[in-house]
Short mmCIF file of C-alpha atoms and ligand atoms in Angstrom, two decimals:
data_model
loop_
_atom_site.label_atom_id
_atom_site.label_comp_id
_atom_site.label_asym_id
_atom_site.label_seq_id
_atom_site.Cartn_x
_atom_site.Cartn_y
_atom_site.Cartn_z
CA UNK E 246 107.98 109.77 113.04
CA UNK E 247 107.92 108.43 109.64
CA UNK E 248 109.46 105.77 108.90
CA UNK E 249 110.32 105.42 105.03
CA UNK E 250 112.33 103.51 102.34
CA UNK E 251 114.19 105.94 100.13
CA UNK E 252 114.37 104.50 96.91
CA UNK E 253 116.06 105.26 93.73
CA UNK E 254 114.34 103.36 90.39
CA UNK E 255 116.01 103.63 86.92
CA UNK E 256 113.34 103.75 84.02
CA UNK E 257 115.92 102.50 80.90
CA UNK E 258 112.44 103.10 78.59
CA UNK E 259 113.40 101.35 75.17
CA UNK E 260 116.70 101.15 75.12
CA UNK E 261 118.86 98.23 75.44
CA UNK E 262 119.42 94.91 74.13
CA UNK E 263 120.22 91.86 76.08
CA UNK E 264 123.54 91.96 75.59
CA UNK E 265 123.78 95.78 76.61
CA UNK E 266 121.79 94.70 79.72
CA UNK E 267 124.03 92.07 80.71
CA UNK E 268 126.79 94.31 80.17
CA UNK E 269 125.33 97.13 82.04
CA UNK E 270 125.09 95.19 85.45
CA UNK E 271 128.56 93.42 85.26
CA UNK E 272 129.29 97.69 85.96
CA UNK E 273 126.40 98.37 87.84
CA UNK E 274 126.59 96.30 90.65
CA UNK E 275 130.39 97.24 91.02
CA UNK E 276 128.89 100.50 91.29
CA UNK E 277 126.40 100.51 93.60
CA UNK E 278 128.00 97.09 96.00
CA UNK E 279 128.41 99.72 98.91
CA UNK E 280 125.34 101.42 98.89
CA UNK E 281 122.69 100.04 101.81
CA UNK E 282 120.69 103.00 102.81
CA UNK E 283 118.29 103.35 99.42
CA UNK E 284 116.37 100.78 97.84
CA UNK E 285 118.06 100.77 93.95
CA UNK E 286 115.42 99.20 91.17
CA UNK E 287 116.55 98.85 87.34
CA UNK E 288 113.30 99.18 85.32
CA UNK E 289 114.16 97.00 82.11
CA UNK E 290 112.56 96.03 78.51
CA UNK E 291 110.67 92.69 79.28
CA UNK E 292 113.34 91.11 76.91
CA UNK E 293 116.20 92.22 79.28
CA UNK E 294 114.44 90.97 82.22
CA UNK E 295 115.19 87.05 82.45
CA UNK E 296 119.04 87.85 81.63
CA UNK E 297 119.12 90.43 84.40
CA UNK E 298 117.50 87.91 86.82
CA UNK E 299 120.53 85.74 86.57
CA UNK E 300 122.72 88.97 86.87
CA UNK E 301 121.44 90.89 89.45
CA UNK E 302 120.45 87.50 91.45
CA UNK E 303 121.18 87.90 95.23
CA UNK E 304 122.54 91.96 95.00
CA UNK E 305 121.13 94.86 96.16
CA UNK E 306 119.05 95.50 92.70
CA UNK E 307 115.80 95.14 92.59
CA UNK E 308 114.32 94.65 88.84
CA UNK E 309 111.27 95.76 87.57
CA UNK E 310 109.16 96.14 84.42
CA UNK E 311 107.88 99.46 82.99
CA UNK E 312 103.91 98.14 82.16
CA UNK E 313 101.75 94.76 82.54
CA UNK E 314 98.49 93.68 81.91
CA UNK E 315 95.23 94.43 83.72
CA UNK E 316 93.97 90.84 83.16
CA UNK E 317 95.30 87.66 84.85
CA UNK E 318 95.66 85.71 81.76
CA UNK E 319 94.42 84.96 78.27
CA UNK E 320 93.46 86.15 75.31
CA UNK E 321 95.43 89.37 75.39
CA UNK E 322 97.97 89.09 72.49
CA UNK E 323 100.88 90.85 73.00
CA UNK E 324 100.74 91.69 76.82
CA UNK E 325 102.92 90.49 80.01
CA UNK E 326 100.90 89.17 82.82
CA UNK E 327 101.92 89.99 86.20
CA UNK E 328 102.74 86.36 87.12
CA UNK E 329 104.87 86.25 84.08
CA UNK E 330 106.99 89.31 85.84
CA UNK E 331 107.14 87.40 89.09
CA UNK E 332 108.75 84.54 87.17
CA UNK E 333 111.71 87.08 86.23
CA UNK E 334 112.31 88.11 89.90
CA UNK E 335 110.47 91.02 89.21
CA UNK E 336 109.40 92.71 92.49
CA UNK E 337 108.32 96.14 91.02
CA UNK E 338 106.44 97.22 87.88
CA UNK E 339 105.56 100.88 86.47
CA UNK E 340 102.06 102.10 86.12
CA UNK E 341 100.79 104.80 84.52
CA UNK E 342 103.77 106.57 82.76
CA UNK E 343 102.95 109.69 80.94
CA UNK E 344 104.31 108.17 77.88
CA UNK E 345 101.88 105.36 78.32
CA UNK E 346 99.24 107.71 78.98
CA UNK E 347 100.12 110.47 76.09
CA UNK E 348 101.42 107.58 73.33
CA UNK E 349 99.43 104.58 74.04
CA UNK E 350 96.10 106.17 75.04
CA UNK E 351 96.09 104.47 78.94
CA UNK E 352 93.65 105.97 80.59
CA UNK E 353 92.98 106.14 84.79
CA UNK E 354 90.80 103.63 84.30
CA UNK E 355 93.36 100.91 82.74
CA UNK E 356 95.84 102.21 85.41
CA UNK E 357 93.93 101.67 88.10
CA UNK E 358 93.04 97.98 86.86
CA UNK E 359 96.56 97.65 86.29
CA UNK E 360 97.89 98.91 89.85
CA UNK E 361 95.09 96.48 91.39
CA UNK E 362 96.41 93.35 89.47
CA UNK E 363 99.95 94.18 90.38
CA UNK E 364 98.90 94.35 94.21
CA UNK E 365 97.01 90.95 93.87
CA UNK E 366 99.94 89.06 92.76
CA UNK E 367 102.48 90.63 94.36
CA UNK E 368 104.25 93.78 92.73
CA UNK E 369 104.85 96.58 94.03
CA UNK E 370 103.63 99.20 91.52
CA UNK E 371 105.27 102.69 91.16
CA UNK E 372 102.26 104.40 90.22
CA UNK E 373 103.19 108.06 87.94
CA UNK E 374 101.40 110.90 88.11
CA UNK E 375 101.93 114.09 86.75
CA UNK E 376 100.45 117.72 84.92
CA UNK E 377 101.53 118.88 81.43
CA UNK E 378 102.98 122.41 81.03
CA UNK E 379 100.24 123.97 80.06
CA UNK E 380 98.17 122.64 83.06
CA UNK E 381 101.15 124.02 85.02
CA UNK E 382 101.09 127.50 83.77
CA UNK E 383 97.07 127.49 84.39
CA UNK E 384 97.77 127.13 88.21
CA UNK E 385 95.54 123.73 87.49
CA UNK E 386 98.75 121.20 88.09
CA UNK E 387 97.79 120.59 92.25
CA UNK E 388 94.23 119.63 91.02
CA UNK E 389 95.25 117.36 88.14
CA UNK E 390 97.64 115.20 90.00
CA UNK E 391 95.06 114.73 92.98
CA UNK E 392 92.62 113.53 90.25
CA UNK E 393 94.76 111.14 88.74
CA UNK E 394 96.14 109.96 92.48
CA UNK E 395 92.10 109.74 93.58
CA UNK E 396 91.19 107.85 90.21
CA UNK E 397 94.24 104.94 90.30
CA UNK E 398 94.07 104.22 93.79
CA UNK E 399 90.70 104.94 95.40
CA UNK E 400 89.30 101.68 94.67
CA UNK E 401 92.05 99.76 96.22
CA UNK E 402 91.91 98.70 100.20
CA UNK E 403 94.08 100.33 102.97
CA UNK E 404 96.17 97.66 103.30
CA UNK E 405 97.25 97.06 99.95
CA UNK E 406 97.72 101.27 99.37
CA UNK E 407 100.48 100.68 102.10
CA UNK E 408 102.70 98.63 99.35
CA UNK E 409 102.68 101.30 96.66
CA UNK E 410 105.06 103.66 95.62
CA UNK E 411 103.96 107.11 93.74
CA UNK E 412 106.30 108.78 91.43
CA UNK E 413 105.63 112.35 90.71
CA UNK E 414 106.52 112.90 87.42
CA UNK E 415 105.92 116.38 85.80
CA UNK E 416 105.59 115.90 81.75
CA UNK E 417 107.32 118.95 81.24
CA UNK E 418 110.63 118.10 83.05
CA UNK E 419 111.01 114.23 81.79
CA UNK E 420 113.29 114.09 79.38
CA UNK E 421 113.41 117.96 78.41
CA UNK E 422 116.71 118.54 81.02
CA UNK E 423 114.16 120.67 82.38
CA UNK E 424 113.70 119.55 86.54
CA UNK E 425 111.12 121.03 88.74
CA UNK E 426 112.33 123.15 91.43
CA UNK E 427 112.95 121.24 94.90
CA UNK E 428 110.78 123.58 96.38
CA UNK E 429 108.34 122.54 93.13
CA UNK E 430 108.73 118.81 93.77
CA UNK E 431 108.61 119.00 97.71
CA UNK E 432 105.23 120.67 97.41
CA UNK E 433 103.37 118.54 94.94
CA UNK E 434 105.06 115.28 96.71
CA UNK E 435 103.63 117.06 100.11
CA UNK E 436 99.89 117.55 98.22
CA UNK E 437 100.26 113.68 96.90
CA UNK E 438 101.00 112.46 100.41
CA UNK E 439 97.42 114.75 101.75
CA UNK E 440 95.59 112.90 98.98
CA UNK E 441 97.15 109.55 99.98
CA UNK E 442 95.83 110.58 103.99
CA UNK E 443 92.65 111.45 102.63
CA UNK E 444 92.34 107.71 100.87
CA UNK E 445 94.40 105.66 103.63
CA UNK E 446 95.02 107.99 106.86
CA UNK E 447 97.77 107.83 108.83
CA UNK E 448 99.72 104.80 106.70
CA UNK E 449 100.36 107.02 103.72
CA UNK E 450 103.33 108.55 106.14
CA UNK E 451 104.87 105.47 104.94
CA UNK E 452 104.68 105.39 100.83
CA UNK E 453 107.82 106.35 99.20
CA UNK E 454 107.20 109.41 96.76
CA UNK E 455 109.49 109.99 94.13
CA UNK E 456 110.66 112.34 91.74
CA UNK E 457 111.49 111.72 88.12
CA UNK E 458 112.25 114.52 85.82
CA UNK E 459 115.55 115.34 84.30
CA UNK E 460 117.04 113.49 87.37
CA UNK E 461 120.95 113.64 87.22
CA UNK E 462 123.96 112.96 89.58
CA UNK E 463 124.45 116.84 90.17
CA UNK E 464 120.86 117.71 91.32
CA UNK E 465 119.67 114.31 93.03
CA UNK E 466 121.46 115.69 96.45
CA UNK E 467 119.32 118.62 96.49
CA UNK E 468 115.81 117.05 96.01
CA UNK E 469 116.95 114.22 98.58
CA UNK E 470 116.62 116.85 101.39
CA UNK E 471 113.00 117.43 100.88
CA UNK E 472 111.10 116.30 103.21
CA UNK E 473 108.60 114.36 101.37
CA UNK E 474 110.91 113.26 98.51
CA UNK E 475 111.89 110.00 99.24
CA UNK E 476 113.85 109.45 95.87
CA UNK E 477 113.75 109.32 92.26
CA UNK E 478 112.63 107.79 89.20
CA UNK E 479 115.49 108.18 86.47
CA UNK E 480 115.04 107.53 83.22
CA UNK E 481 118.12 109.43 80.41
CA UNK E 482 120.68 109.40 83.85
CA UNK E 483 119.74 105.67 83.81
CA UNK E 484 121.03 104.58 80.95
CA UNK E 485 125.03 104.50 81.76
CA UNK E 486 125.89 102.34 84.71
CA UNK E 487 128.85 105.00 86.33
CA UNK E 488 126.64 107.92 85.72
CA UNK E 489 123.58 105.90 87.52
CA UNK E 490 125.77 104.71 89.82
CA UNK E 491 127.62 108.40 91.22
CA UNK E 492 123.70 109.34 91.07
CA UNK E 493 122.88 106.91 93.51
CA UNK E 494 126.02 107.42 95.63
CA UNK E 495 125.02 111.26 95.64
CA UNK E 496 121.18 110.14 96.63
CA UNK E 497 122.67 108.37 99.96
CA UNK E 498 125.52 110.55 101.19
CA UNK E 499 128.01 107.86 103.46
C1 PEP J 1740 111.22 108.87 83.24
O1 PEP J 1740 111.32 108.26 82.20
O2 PEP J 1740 110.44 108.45 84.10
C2 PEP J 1740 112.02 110.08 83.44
C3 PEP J 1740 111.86 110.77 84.53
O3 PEP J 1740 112.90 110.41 82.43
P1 PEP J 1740 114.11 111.47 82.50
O4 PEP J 1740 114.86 111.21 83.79
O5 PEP J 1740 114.93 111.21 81.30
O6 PEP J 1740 113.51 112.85 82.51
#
């Protein structure tokens, strides 16, 4: 019987000064104090991290970043090392975001560097994949996501595969207020977690796959009772600490 952490991981994208941030988890956390049953993860702008630290220190929230460097250190102006996340508390970072991919040209290959350097020093990456709409309406959306699933993560060893988490993230529902069908999200979560037995056998009963598209408070309940959804990845419904907070509450009935 599996044996999985449900986990629900707010993507706040570029929004948000330090201030706001602050702000934001003085609510949160009343919010969410109760809650025991999910893993909760606030995904913040690196500047909001180290100010979030000192918030969130000792509570239920886990912070992460939304991107990091392939490389360890160096020469790499303008990029966040791993380590350099670590130092914030950060425990989770996220790879491979379609708006990485579609707006700043990462490609499989950088991802999968990336989700190896998180695993070496100690992140847990929440690797995204997901098809376009037009991939979708070619019947070509099952194949895609495999591809981009086989490319990231086939490289990396069993053991490490076993800290991951995949979010399943269909372009065409993130951001649009457009979500995938639970039926639609239970089956490509189902084909990830055959292409994650393929690459690791029986351990990939274990990763957490999320959702993340249009994720609110009134449809999280729904896509909680699939079988091979074991949460979300939030990004608009993210943004206000109530509304993230009843989403949450609805994700892990009491
Ligand atoms: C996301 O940014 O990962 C996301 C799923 O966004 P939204 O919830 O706004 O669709």
């Amino acid at each position: 019987m599996a044996n999985r952490r449900r986990v629900i991981a707010g993507n706040w994208k570029m929004f948000k000064t330090v201030s706001e941030a602050e702000d934001y988890a003085i609510k949160f956390l009343e919010e969410v104090k109760d809650v025991t049953d999910l893993d909760v993860v606030l995904c913040a702008p690196f500047t909001a991290l180290h100010a979030l630290k000192n918030e969130l220190e000792e509570s239920i929230v886990h912070l992460g970043a939304q991107n990091m460097a392939w490389g360890e250190e160096g020469a790499y102006t303008g990029e966040i090392s791993g380590r350099m996340l670590l130092d914030v508390a950060c425990t989770y970072v996220i790879l491979g975001h379609s708006e990485r991919r579609e707006m700043f040209g990462e490609t499989d290959q950088d991802i999968a560097k990336k989700v190896q350097q998180a695993l070496a020093v100690g992140l847990t990456p929440i690797f995204c994949c997901g098809e376009n709409l037009k991939l979708r309406e070619e019947g070509k959306a099952a194949e895609w996501v495999k591809n981009q699933v086989d490319s990231a993560l086939s490289g990396i060893s069993k053991d490490d595969l076993k800290r991951i988490i995949v979010a399943y993230e269909p372009i065409w529902a993130i951001g649009t207020g457009k979500t995938a069908s639970s039926n639609d999200a239970q089956e490509m979560c189902a084909n990830i977690r055959g292409t994650l037995t393929e690459l690791m056998g029986p351990a990939s009963e274990n990763v957490p796959i999320l959702y993340g598209g249009s994720v609110k408070a009134e449809n999280i309940g729904e896509l909680m009772q699939e079988p091979d959804v074991d949460g979300a990845l939030v990004g608009g419904a993210s943004l206000d600490p109530l509304s993230f907070g009843k989403l949450i509450k609805n994700a892990s009935p009491m």
